[in-house]
Each structure stands twice: as C-alpha cells, then as structure tokens.
Amino acid sequence: MARIGIKICGISDRASLDAAIGAGADHIGLVFFAKSPRNVGIEQAAALAHHAAGRAKIVGLFVDPDGDFLGQIRQSVHLDVIQLHGKESPARVAQVMAAQGLPVWKAIGVRKSADLDAARDYQGVARILFDAKPPEGADLPGGTGLRIDWSLMAGYRHSIPWILAGGLDPRNVGEAIQATGADFVDVSSGVESAPGVKDAARIAAFCEAARAAG
C-alpha cells in the first residue's frame, strides 16, 4: 500500500501545528466555521498557514460558505485545498471550483451504504471525505467523534480518491485502515484533550499508528 495520507484538522495554535507536522502529517486543517470550537480567525489562520508553508498543505474547511466569505479568506490566508463540509450541492461545488481555482474536497456524511452513493454526484472534486453523518439538527457537521460503520466501506471502490474521517483516534485508526482500505485518514476530536484543544502526544500516536497500518 502507498504511504498513508494524514490530515490533522482543527488546528488553532502554533504548538499543535508543529506537533502535527513533526509527527508526519502532510495536511493541516483550518476551520472557518463560527459554531466550531476549532474556528480560527483570519489573522490567526494567516499566521498558521505562513508558519506551515513548505512543510504541510493547508486545507481550509468551510460549511456552506458564500463567495464573499471564501474570497475574503483567500485574500489573507494561503490555502492549498478548500474542503466543503456543509450541504453544498454538486452545482455549488462546481461553482466554487471554477471561482477559486483550488482543489476542492467534498465531505459526505455516512450512516448507511446509500450515503456512499451520494459521492458519485460530485465528479470533478479532488477528493471525497467520508465522515460520520451527525444527528439531525446537530450544530456541527463534523468533528463530533461519531464513527462510520467501517463494514459499509469494506472493499469500497470509487472513481474519486477518498479520505476516511469520523471518530478516528490513535487506538482505532489502524483497524479502520485495515477494515476499509483507506489510504488517507483525517482526525480532529480524536487527538484532543478537550474540544478544540489538540494533544501533541495523541497527534504523534495517531500518525504513528496510521503509518504502521499502511
């Protein structure tokens, strides 16, 4: 299997950023969503992205953003990837790709096998990110600690490269990779000591376990 891709999402301070890069994460997620405990302001995000330059790719996570907000962030923060984590339609995702000129990842909430099929409507995105579908009415679309039923994804094949997220942590990421065949994993709450507070030791353990499984 190729080297496992690793994204540590919801980074909000330099110490956590250094811990993630030092542990071997190749993608860092910055959350631009006010309801999230991992939300970062523009100046804060710009400083983190600058600090990471040349060491890891920066993924900006947005939830149903309008064009003005995306443009405002892009003016100040260097992003390598835009991750859309809301209810964006295939048409809206196509608009963002055309307007922003960056690779776009689309998050899809998964609770049953039919949810996997929804990903097929998003042709043209760089990656699909499969996350656990939150309960109806939940404030957060991701970072909830909920886990996908990995058996749904056993032997799963898709024309678009995909990422496994949702409830991963240092203890279960190896099993998740083995069960699903994922070659790219994404973690947020699973490497935290409290909501929005990253733990350097957990980040290191997660990256080590992911690489060992690959």
CSV table of N, CA, C and O in Angstrom, one decimal, residues 25-78:
chain,number,residue,atom,x,y,z
A,25,ALA,N,2.3,14.5,9.7
A,25,ALA,CA,1.0,14.9,9.0
A,25,ALA,C,1.4,15.7,7.7
A,25,ALA,O,2.2,16.6,7.8
A,26,ASP,N,0.7,15.4,6.6
A,26,ASP,CA,1.1,16.1,5.4
A,26,ASP,C,0.0,17.2,5.1
A,26,ASP,O,0.2,18.0,4.2
A,27,HIS,N,-1.1,17.1,5.7
A,27,HIS,CA,-2.2,18.1,5.6
A,27,HIS,C,-2.6,18.6,6.9
A,27,HIS,O,-2.8,17.9,7.9
A,28,ILE,N,-2.9,19.9,7.0
A,28,ILE,CA,-3.3,20.6,8.2
A,28,ILE,C,-4.7,21.3,7.9
A,28,ILE,O,-4.8,22.0,6.9
A,29,GLY,N,-5.7,21.1,8.7
A,29,GLY,CA,-7.0,21.7,8.5
A,29,GLY,C,-7.2,22.9,9.4
A,29,GLY,O,-7.0,22.8,10.6
A,30,LEU,N,-7.6,24.0,8.8
A,30,LEU,CA,-8.0,25.2,9.5
A,30,LEU,C,-9.5,25.3,9.3
A,30,LEU,O,-10.0,25.3,8.2
A,31,VAL,N,-10.3,25.5,10.4
A,31,VAL,CA,-11.7,25.5,10.3
A,31,VAL,C,-12.2,27.0,10.3
A,31,VAL,O,-11.9,27.7,11.2
A,32,PHE,N,-13.0,27.3,9.3
A,32,PHE,CA,-13.6,28.6,9.2
A,32,PHE,C,-15.1,28.4,9.3
A,32,PHE,O,-15.9,28.5,8.4
A,33,PHE,N,-15.5,28.2,10.6
A,33,PHE,CA,-17.0,27.9,10.9
A,33,PHE,C,-17.2,28.4,12.3
A,33,PHE,O,-16.7,27.7,13.2
A,34,ALA,N,-18.0,29.4,12.5
A,34,ALA,CA,-18.1,30.1,13.8
A,34,ALA,C,-18.6,29.2,14.9
A,34,ALA,O,-18.2,29.4,16.0
A,35,LYS,N,-19.5,28.2,14.6
A,35,LYS,CA,-20.0,27.4,15.6
A,35,LYS,C,-19.0,26.4,16.1
A,35,LYS,O,-19.3,25.7,17.2
A,36,SER,N,-17.9,26.2,15.5
A,36,SER,CA,-17.0,25.1,15.8
A,36,SER,C,-16.1,25.6,17.0
A,36,SER,O,-15.6,26.7,16.9
A,37,PRO,N,-15.7,24.7,17.9
A,37,PRO,CA,-14.7,25.1,18.9
A,37,PRO,C,-13.3,25.2,18.3
A,37,PRO,O,-12.4,25.7,19.0
A,38,ARG,N,-13.2,24.8,17.1
A,38,ARG,CA,-11.9,24.9,16.4
A,38,ARG,C,-11.8,26.0,15.4
A,38,ARG,O,-10.9,26.1,14.6
A,39,ASN,N,-12.8,26.9,15.4
A,39,ASN,CA,-12.9,28.0,14.5
A,39,ASN,C,-11.6,28.9,14.7
A,39,ASN,O,-11.2,29.2,15.8
A,40,VAL,N,-11.1,29.4,13.5
A,40,VAL,CA,-9.9,30.3,13.6
A,40,VAL,C,-10.3,31.6,12.9
A,40,VAL,O,-11.0,31.6,11.9
A,41,GLY,N,-9.8,32.7,13.4
A,41,GLY,CA,-9.9,34.0,12.8
A,41,GLY,C,-9.0,34.1,11.7
A,41,GLY,O,-8.0,33.4,11.5
A,42,ILE,N,-9.2,35.2,10.8
A,42,ILE,CA,-8.4,35.3,9.6
A,42,ILE,C,-6.9,35.6,9.9
A,42,ILE,O,-6.0,34.9,9.4
A,43,GLU,N,-6.6,36.5,10.9
A,43,GLU,CA,-5.2,36.8,11.2
A,43,GLU,C,-4.5,35.5,11.8
A,43,GLU,O,-3.4,35.2,11.4
A,44,GLN,N,-5.2,34.9,12.7
A,44,GLN,CA,-4.7,33.6,13.3
A,44,GLN,C,-4.4,32.6,12.2
A,44,GLN,O,-3.4,32.0,12.2
A,45,ALA,N,-5.4,32.4,11.3
A,45,ALA,CA,-5.2,31.4,10.2
A,45,ALA,C,-4.1,31.8,9.3
A,45,ALA,O,-3.3,30.9,8.8
A,46,ALA,N,-4.0,33.1,9.0
A,46,ALA,CA,-2.9,33.5,8.1
A,46,ALA,C,-1.5,33.2,8.7
A,46,ALA,O,-0.6,32.8,8.0
A,47,ALA,N,-1.4,33.5,10.0
A,47,ALA,CA,-0.1,33.2,10.7
A,47,ALA,C,0.2,31.7,10.7
A,47,ALA,O,1.4,31.3,10.4
A,48,LEU,N,-0.8,30.9,10.9
A,48,LEU,CA,-0.6,29.4,10.9
A,48,LEU,C,-0.2,28.9,9.5
A,48,LEU,O,0.7,28.1,9.4
A,49,ALA,N,-0.9,29.4,8.5
A,49,ALA,CA,-0.6,29.0,7.2
A,49,ALA,C,0.8,29.4,6.8
A,49,ALA,O,1.5,28.6,6.1
A,50,HIS,N,1.2,30.6,7.1
A,50,HIS,CA,2.6,31.1,6.8
A,50,HIS,C,3.6,30.2,7.5
A,50,HIS,O,4.6,29.8,7.0
A,51,HIS,N,3.3,29.8,8.8
A,51,HIS,CA,4.2,29.0,9.6
A,51,HIS,C,4.4,27.6,9.0
A,51,HIS,O,5.5,27.0,9.1
A,52,ALA,N,3.3,27.1,8.3
A,52,ALA,CA,3.3,25.8,7.8
A,52,ALA,C,3.9,25.7,6.4
A,52,ALA,O,4.2,24.6,5.9
A,53,ALA,N,4.1,26.9,5.8
A,53,ALA,CA,4.5,26.9,4.3
A,53,ALA,C,5.7,26.0,4.0
A,53,ALA,O,6.7,26.1,4.7
A,54,GLY,N,5.5,25.2,3.0
A,54,GLY,CA,6.6,24.3,2.6
A,54,GLY,C,6.8,23.0,3.4
A,54,GLY,O,7.6,22.2,3.1
A,55,ARG,N,6.0,22.9,4.5
A,55,ARG,CA,6.1,21.8,5.4
A,55,ARG,C,4.8,20.9,5.4
A,55,ARG,O,4.9,19.7,5.6
A,56,ALA,N,3.7,21.5,5.1
A,56,ALA,CA,2.4,20.8,5.0
A,56,ALA,C,1.5,21.6,4.2
A,56,ALA,O,1.6,22.8,4.1
A,57,LYS,N,0.5,20.9,3.6
A,57,LYS,CA,-0.5,21.6,2.8
A,57,LYS,C,-1.6,22.0,3.7
A,57,LYS,O,-2.0,21.3,4.7
A,58,ILE,N,-2.2,23.2,3.4
A,58,ILE,CA,-3.2,23.8,4.3
A,58,ILE,C,-4.6,23.6,3.6
A,58,ILE,O,-4.8,24.0,2.5
A,59,VAL,N,-5.5,23.0,4.4
A,59,VAL,CA,-6.8,22.8,3.9
A,59,VAL,C,-7.8,23.7,4.7
A,59,VAL,O,-7.8,23.7,6.0
A,60,GLY,N,-8.5,24.5,4.0
A,60,GLY,CA,-9.5,25.4,4.6
A,60,GLY,C,-10.8,24.7,4.7
A,60,GLY,O,-11.4,24.4,3.6
A,61,LEU,N,-11.4,24.5,5.8
A,61,LEU,CA,-12.7,23.8,6.0
A,61,LEU,C,-13.8,24.9,6.1
A,61,LEU,O,-13.7,25.8,7.0
A,62,PHE,N,-14.8,24.8,5.2
A,62,PHE,CA,-15.9,25.7,5.2
A,62,PHE,C,-17.2,25.0,5.2
A,62,PHE,O,-17.3,23.8,4.7
A,63,VAL,N,-18.3,25.6,5.7
A,63,VAL,CA,-19.6,25.0,5.8
A,63,VAL,C,-20.6,25.9,5.1
A,63,VAL,O,-20.9,27.0,5.6
A,64,ASP,N,-21.0,25.5,3.9
A,64,ASP,CA,-21.9,26.3,3.1
A,64,ASP,C,-21.5,27.8,3.0
A,64,ASP,O,-22.3,28.7,3.2
A,65,PRO,N,-20.3,28.0,2.6
A,65,PRO,CA,-19.8,29.4,2.5
A,65,PRO,C,-20.3,30.1,1.3
A,65,PRO,O,-20.6,29.5,0.2
A,66,ASP,N,-20.5,31.5,1.4
A,66,ASP,CA,-20.8,32.2,0.2
A,66,ASP,C,-19.5,32.7,-0.4
A,66,ASP,O,-18.4,32.6,0.2
A,67,GLY,N,-19.6,33.2,-1.7
A,67,GLY,CA,-18.4,33.6,-2.4
A,67,GLY,C,-17.6,34.7,-1.8
A,67,GLY,O,-16.4,34.7,-1.8
A,68,ASP,N,-18.3,35.6,-1.1
A,68,ASP,CA,-17.7,36.7,-0.5
A,68,ASP,C,-16.8,36.3,0.7
A,68,ASP,O,-15.6,36.7,0.8
A,69,PHE,N,-17.3,35.3,1.5
A,69,PHE,CA,-16.5,34.8,2.6
A,69,PHE,C,-15.3,34.1,2.1
A,69,PHE,O,-14.2,34.2,2.6
A,70,LEU,N,-15.5,33.2,1.1
A,70,LEU,CA,-14.3,32.5,0.5
A,70,LEU,C,-13.3,33.4,0.0
A,70,LEU,O,-12.1,33.3,0.2
A,71,GLY,N,-13.8,34.5,-0.7
A,71,GLY,CA,-12.8,35.4,-1.3
A,71,GLY,C,-12.1,36.2,-0.2
A,71,GLY,O,-10.8,36.5,-0.3
A,72,GLN,N,-12.8,36.5,0.9
A,72,GLN,CA,-12.1,37.2,2.0
A,72,GLN,C,-11.0,36.4,2.6
A,72,GLN,O,-9.9,36.9,2.9
A,73,ILE,N,-11.3,35.1,2.8
A,73,ILE,CA,-10.3,34.2,3.4
A,73,ILE,C,-9.1,34.1,2.4
A,73,ILE,O,-7.9,34.2,2.8
A,74,ARG,N,-9.4,33.9,1.1
A,74,ARG,CA,-8.3,33.6,0.2
A,74,ARG,C,-7.4,34.8,0.0
A,74,ARG,O,-6.2,34.7,-0.3
A,75,GLN,N,-7.9,36.0,0.3
A,75,GLN,CA,-7.1,37.2,0.2
A,75,GLN,C,-6.0,37.3,1.2
A,75,GLN,O,-4.9,37.8,1.0
A,76,SER,N,-6.3,36.7,2.4
A,76,SER,CA,-5.4,36.8,3.5
A,76,SER,C,-4.7,35.5,3.9
A,76,SER,O,-3.6,35.6,4.5
A,77,VAL,N,-5.3,34.4,3.6
A,77,VAL,CA,-4.8,33.1,4.1
A,77,VAL,C,-4.4,32.2,2.9
A,77,VAL,O,-5.2,32.0,2.0
A,78,HIS,N,-3.1,31.7,2.9
A,78,HIS,CA,-2.7,30.8,1.8
A,78,HIS,C,-3.3,29.4,2.0
A,78,HIS,O,-3.1,28.8,3.1
